[in-house]
Backbone as a chain_set.jsonl record, in Angstrom:
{"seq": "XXXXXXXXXXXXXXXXXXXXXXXXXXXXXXXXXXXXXXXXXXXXXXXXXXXXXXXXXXXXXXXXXXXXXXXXXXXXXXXXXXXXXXXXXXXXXXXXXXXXXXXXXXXXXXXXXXXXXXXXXXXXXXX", "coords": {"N": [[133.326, 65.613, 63.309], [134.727, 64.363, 61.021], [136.786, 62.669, 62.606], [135.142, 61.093, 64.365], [133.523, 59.635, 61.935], [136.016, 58.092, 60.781], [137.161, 56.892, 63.002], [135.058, 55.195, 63.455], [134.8, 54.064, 60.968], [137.402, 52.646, 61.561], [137.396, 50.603, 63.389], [134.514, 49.256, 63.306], [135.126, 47.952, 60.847], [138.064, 47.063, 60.457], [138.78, 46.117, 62.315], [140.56, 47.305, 64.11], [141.469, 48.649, 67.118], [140.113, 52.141, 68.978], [140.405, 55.264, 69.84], [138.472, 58.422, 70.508], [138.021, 61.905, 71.248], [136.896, 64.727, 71.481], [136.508, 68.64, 71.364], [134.662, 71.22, 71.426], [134.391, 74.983, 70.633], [132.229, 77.953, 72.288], [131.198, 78.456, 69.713], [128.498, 77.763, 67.126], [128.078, 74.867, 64.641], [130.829, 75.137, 62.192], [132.522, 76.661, 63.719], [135.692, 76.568, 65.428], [137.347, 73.88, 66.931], [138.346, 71.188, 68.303], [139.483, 68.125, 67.838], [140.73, 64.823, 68.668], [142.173, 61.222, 67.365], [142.935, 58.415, 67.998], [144.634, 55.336, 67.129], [144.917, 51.86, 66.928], [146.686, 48.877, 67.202], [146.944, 47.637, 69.516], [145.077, 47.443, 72.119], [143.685, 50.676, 73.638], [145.376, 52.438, 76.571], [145.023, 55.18, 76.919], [143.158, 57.868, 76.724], [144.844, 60.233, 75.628], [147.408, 61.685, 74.101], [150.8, 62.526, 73.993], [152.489, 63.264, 71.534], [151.42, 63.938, 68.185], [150.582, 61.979, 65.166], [149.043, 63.292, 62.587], [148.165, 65.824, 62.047], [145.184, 67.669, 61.29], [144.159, 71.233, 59.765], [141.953, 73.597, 59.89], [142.194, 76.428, 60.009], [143.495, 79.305, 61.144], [143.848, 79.78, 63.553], [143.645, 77.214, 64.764], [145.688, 76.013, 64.206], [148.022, 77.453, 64.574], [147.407, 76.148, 67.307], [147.712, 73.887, 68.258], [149.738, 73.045, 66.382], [152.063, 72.8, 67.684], [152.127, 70.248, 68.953], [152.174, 68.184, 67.464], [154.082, 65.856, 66.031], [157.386, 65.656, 65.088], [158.388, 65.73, 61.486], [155.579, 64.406, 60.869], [152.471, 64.37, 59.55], [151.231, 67.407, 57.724], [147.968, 68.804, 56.997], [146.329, 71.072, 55.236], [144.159, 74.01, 54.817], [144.539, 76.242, 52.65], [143.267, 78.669, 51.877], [142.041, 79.156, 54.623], [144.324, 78.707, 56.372], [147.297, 80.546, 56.371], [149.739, 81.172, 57.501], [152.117, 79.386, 57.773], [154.649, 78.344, 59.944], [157.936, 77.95, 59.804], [158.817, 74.448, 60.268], [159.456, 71.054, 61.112], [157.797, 69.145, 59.451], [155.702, 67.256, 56.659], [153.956, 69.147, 54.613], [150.963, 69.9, 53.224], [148.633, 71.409, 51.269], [145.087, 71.766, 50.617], [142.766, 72.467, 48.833], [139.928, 72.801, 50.472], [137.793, 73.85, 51.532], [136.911, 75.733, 49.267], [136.407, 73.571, 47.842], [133.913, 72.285, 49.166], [132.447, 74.608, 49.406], [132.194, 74.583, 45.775], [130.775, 72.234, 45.996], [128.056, 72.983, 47.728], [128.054, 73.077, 49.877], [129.368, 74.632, 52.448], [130.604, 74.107, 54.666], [130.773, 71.386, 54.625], [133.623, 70.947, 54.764], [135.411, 69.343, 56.087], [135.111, 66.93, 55.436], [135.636, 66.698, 53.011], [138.589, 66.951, 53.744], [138.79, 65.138, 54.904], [138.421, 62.845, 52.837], [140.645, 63.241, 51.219], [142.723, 62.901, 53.389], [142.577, 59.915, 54.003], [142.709, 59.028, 51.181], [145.059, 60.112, 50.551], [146.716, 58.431, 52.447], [146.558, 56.507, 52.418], [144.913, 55.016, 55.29], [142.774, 53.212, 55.89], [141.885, 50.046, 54.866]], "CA": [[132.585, 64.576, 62.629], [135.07, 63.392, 60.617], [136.904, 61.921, 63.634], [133.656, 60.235, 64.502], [133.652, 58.992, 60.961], [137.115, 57.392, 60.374], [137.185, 56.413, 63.935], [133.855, 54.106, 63.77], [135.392, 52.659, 60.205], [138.765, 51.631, 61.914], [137.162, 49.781, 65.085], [133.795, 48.677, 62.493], [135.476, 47.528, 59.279], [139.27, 47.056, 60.402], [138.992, 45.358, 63.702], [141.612, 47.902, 65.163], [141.2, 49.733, 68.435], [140.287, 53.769, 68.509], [139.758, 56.169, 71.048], [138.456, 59.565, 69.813], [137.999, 62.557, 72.151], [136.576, 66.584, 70.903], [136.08, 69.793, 72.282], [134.143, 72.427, 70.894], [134.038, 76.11, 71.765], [131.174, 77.918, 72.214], [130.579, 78.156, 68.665], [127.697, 76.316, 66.788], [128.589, 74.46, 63.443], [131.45, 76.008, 61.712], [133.336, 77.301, 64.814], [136.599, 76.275, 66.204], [136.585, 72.955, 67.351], [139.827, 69.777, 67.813], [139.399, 66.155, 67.918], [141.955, 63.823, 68.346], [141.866, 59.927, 66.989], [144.248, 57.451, 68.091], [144.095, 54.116, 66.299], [145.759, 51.064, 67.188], [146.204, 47.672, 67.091], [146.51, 47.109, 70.482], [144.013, 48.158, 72.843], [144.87, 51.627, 73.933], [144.855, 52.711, 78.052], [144.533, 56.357, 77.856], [142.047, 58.741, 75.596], [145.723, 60.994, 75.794], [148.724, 61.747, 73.301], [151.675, 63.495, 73.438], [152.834, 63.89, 70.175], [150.702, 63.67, 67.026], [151.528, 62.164, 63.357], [148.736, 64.2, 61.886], [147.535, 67.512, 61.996], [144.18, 68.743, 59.874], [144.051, 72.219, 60.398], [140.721, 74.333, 58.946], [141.857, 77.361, 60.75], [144.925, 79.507, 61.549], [144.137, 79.68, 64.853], [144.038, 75.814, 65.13], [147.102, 75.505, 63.274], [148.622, 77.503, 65.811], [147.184, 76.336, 68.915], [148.204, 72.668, 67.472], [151.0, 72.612, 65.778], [153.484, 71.927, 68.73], [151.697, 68.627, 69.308], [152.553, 67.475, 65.817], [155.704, 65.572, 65.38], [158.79, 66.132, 63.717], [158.195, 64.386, 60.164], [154.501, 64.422, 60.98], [151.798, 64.84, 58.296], [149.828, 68.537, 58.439], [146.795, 69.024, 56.082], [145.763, 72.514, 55.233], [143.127, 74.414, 53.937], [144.981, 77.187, 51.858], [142.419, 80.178, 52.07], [141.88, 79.747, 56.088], [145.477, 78.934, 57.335], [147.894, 81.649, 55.773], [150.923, 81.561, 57.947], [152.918, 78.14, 58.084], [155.92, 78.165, 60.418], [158.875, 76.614, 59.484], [158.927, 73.407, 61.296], [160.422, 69.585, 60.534], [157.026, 68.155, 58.585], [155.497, 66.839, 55.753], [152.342, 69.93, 54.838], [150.196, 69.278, 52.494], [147.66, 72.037, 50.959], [144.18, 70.988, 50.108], [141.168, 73.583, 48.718], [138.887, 71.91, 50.863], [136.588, 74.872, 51.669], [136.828, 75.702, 48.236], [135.23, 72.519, 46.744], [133.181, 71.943, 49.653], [131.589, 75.091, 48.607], [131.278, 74.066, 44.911], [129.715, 71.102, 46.497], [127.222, 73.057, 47.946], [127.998, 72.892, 51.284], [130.806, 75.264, 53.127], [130.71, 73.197, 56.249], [131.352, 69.859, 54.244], [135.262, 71.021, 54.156], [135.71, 68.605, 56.622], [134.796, 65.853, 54.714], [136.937, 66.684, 52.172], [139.675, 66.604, 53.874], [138.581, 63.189, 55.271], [138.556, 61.768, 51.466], [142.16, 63.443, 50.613], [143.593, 62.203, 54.294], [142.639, 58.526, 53.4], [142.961, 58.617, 49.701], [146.656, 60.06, 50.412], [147.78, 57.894, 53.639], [145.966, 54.631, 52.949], [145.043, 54.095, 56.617], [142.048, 52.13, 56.287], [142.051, 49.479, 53.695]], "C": [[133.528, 63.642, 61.864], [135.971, 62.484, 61.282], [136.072, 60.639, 63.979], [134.236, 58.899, 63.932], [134.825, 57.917, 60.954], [137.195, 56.419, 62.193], [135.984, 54.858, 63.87], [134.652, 53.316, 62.324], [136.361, 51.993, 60.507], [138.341, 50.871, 62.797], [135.758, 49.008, 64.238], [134.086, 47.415, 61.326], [137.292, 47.188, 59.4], [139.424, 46.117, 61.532], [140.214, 45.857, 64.352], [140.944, 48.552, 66.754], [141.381, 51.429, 67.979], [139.751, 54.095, 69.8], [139.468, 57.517, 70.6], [137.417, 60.628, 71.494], [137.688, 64.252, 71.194], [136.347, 67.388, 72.114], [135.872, 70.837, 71.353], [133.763, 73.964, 71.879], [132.413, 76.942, 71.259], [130.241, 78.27, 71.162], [129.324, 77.526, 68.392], [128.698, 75.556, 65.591], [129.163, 75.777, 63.234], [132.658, 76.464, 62.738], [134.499, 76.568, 65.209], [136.633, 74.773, 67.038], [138.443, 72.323, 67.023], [138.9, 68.532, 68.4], [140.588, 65.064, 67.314], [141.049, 62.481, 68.755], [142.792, 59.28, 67.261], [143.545, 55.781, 67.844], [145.453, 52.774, 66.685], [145.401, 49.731, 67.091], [146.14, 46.713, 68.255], [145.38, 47.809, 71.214], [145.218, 49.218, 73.648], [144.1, 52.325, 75.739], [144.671, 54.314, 78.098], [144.084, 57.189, 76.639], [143.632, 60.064, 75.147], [146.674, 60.641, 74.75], [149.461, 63.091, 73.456], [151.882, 64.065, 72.265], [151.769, 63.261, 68.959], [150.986, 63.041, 65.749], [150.569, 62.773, 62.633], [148.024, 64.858, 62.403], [146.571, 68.287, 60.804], [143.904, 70.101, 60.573], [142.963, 73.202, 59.251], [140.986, 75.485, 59.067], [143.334, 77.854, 61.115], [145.021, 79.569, 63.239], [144.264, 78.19, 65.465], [145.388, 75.191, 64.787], [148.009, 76.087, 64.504], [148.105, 77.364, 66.717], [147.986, 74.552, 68.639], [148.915, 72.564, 66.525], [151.958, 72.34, 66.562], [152.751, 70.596, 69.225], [152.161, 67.912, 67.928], [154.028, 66.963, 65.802], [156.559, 65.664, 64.483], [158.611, 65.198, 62.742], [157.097, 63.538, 60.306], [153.857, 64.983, 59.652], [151.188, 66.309, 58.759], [149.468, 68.956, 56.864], [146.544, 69.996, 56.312], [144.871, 72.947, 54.593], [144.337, 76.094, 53.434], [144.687, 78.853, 52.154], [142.472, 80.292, 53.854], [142.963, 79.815, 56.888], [146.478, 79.633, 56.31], [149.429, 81.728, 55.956], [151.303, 79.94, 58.347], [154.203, 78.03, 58.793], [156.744, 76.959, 59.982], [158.802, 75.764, 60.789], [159.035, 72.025, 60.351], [158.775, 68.292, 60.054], [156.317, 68.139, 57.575], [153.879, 67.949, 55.521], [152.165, 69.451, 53.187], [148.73, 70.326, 52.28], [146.602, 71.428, 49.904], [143.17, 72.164, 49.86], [140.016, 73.068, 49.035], [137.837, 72.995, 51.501], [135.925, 75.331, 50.465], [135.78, 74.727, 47.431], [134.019, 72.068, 47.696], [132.099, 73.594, 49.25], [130.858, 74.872, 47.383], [130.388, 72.609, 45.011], [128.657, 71.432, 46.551], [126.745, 73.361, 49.454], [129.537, 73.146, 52.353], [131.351, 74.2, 54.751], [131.186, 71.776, 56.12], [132.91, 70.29, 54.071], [136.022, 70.086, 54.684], [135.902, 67.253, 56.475], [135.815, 65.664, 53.367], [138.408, 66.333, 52.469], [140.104, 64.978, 54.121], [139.102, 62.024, 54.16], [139.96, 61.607, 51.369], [142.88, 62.995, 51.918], [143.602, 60.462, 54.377], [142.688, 58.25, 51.967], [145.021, 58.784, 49.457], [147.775, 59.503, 51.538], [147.211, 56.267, 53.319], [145.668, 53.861, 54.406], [144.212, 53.437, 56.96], [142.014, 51.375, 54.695], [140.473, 49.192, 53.163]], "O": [[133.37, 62.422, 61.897], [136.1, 61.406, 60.7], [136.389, 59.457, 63.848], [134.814, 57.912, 64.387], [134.449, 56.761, 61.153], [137.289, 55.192, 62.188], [136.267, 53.719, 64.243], [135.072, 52.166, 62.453], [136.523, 50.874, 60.02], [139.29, 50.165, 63.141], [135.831, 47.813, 64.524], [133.479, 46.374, 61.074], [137.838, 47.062, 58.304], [140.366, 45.325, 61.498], [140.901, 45.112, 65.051], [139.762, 48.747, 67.037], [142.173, 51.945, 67.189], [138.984, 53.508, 70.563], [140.519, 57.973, 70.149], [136.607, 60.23, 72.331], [138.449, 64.65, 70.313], [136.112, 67.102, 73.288], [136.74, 71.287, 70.605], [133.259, 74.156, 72.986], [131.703, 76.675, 70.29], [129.024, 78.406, 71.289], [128.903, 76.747, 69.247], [129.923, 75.666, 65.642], [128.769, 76.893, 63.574], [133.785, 76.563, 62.253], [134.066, 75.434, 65.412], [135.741, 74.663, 67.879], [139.311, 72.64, 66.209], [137.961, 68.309, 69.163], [141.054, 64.702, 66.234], [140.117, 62.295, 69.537], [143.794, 59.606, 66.624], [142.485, 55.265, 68.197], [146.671, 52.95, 66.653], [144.25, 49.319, 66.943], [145.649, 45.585, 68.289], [144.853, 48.798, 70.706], [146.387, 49.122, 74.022], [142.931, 52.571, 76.033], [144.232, 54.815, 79.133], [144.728, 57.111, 75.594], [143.329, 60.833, 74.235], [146.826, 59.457, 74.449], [149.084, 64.239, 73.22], [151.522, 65.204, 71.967], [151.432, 62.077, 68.995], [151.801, 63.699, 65.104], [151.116, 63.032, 61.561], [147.21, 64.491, 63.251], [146.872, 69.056, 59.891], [143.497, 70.161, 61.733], [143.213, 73.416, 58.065], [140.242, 76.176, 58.371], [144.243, 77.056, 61.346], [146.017, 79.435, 63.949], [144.89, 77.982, 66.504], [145.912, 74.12, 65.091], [148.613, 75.346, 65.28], [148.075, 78.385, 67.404], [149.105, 74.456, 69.144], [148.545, 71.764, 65.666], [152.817, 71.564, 66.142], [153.296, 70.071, 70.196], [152.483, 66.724, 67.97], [154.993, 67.69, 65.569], [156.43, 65.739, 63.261], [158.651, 63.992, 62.984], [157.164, 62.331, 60.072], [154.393, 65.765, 58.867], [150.73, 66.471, 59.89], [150.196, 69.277, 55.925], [146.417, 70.282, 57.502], [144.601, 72.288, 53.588], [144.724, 76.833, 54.339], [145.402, 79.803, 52.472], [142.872, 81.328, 54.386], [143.008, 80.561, 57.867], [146.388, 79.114, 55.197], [150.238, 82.125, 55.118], [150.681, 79.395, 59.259], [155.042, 77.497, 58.067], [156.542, 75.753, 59.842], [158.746, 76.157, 61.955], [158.76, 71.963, 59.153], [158.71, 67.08, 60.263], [156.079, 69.312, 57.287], [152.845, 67.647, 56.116], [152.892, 68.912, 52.352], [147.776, 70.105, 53.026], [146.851, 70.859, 48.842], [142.803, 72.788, 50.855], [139.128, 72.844, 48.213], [136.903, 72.42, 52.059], [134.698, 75.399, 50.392], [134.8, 74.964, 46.725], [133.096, 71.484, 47.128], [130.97, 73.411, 48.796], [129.629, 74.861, 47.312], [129.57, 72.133, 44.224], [127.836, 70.821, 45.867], [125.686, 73.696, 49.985], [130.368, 72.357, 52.802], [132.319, 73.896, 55.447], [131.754, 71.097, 56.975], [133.416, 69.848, 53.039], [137.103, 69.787, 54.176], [136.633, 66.528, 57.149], [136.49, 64.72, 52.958], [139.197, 65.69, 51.777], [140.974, 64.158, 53.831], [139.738, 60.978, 54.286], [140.565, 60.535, 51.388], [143.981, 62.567, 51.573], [144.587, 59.849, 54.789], [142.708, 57.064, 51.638], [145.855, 58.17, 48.793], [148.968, 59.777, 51.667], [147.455, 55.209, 53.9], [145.957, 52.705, 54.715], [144.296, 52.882, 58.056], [142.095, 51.98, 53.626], [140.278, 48.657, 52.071]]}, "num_chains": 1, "name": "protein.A"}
């Protein structure tokens, strides 16, 4: 969702180009899930990326299934309590208690959203 989200304000409210692409497993809400966003200012030919500059990871198993897509001196966003084990590797992490307050929110499933706020409040990528 928050893919979705940031995706429809950069191509809505920015007049950039986005291509956004998910896959969920057979989870419902809550479960295991990636979505990659690529944002540009030209128009972009393929829904595909090699390498990543950021990485939100809710999950240790997403962290490692996605973390070798992440580039060297790439951003990676964490949730604290769910990813545990950080391999050394050449980028910029960044721990966030975003399950945490999305609980005292009210709402364990909003963690996603959180991160959403703190990945545009601390990259500035839509103005």
């Amino acid at each position: 969702m928050s893919a979705v989200i940031m995706g429809t304000a950069v191509v809505t409210k920015c007049n950039l180009y986005a291509v956004q692409t998910q896959s969920y497993g057979s989870e419902a809400r809550g479960g295991q899930c990636q979505a990659e966003l690529i944002i540009s200012e030209k128009p972009i030919n393929s829904p595909l990326s090699d390498l990543t500059n950021i990485l939100v990871a809710l999950s240790q198993s997403s962290l490692d299934r996605y973390l070798g897509s992440l580039r060297p001196g790439g951003i990676l966003i964490y949730d604290p309590k769910m990813v545990i084990n950080i391999p050394d590797c050449e980028v910029r992490s960044f721990k966030v208690q975003a399950t945490e307050k999305a609980i005292e929110l009210g709402n364990r499933i909003a963690a996603n959203m959180v991160l959403l706020g703190y990945l545009q409040e601390s990259t500035d990528l839509l103005s």
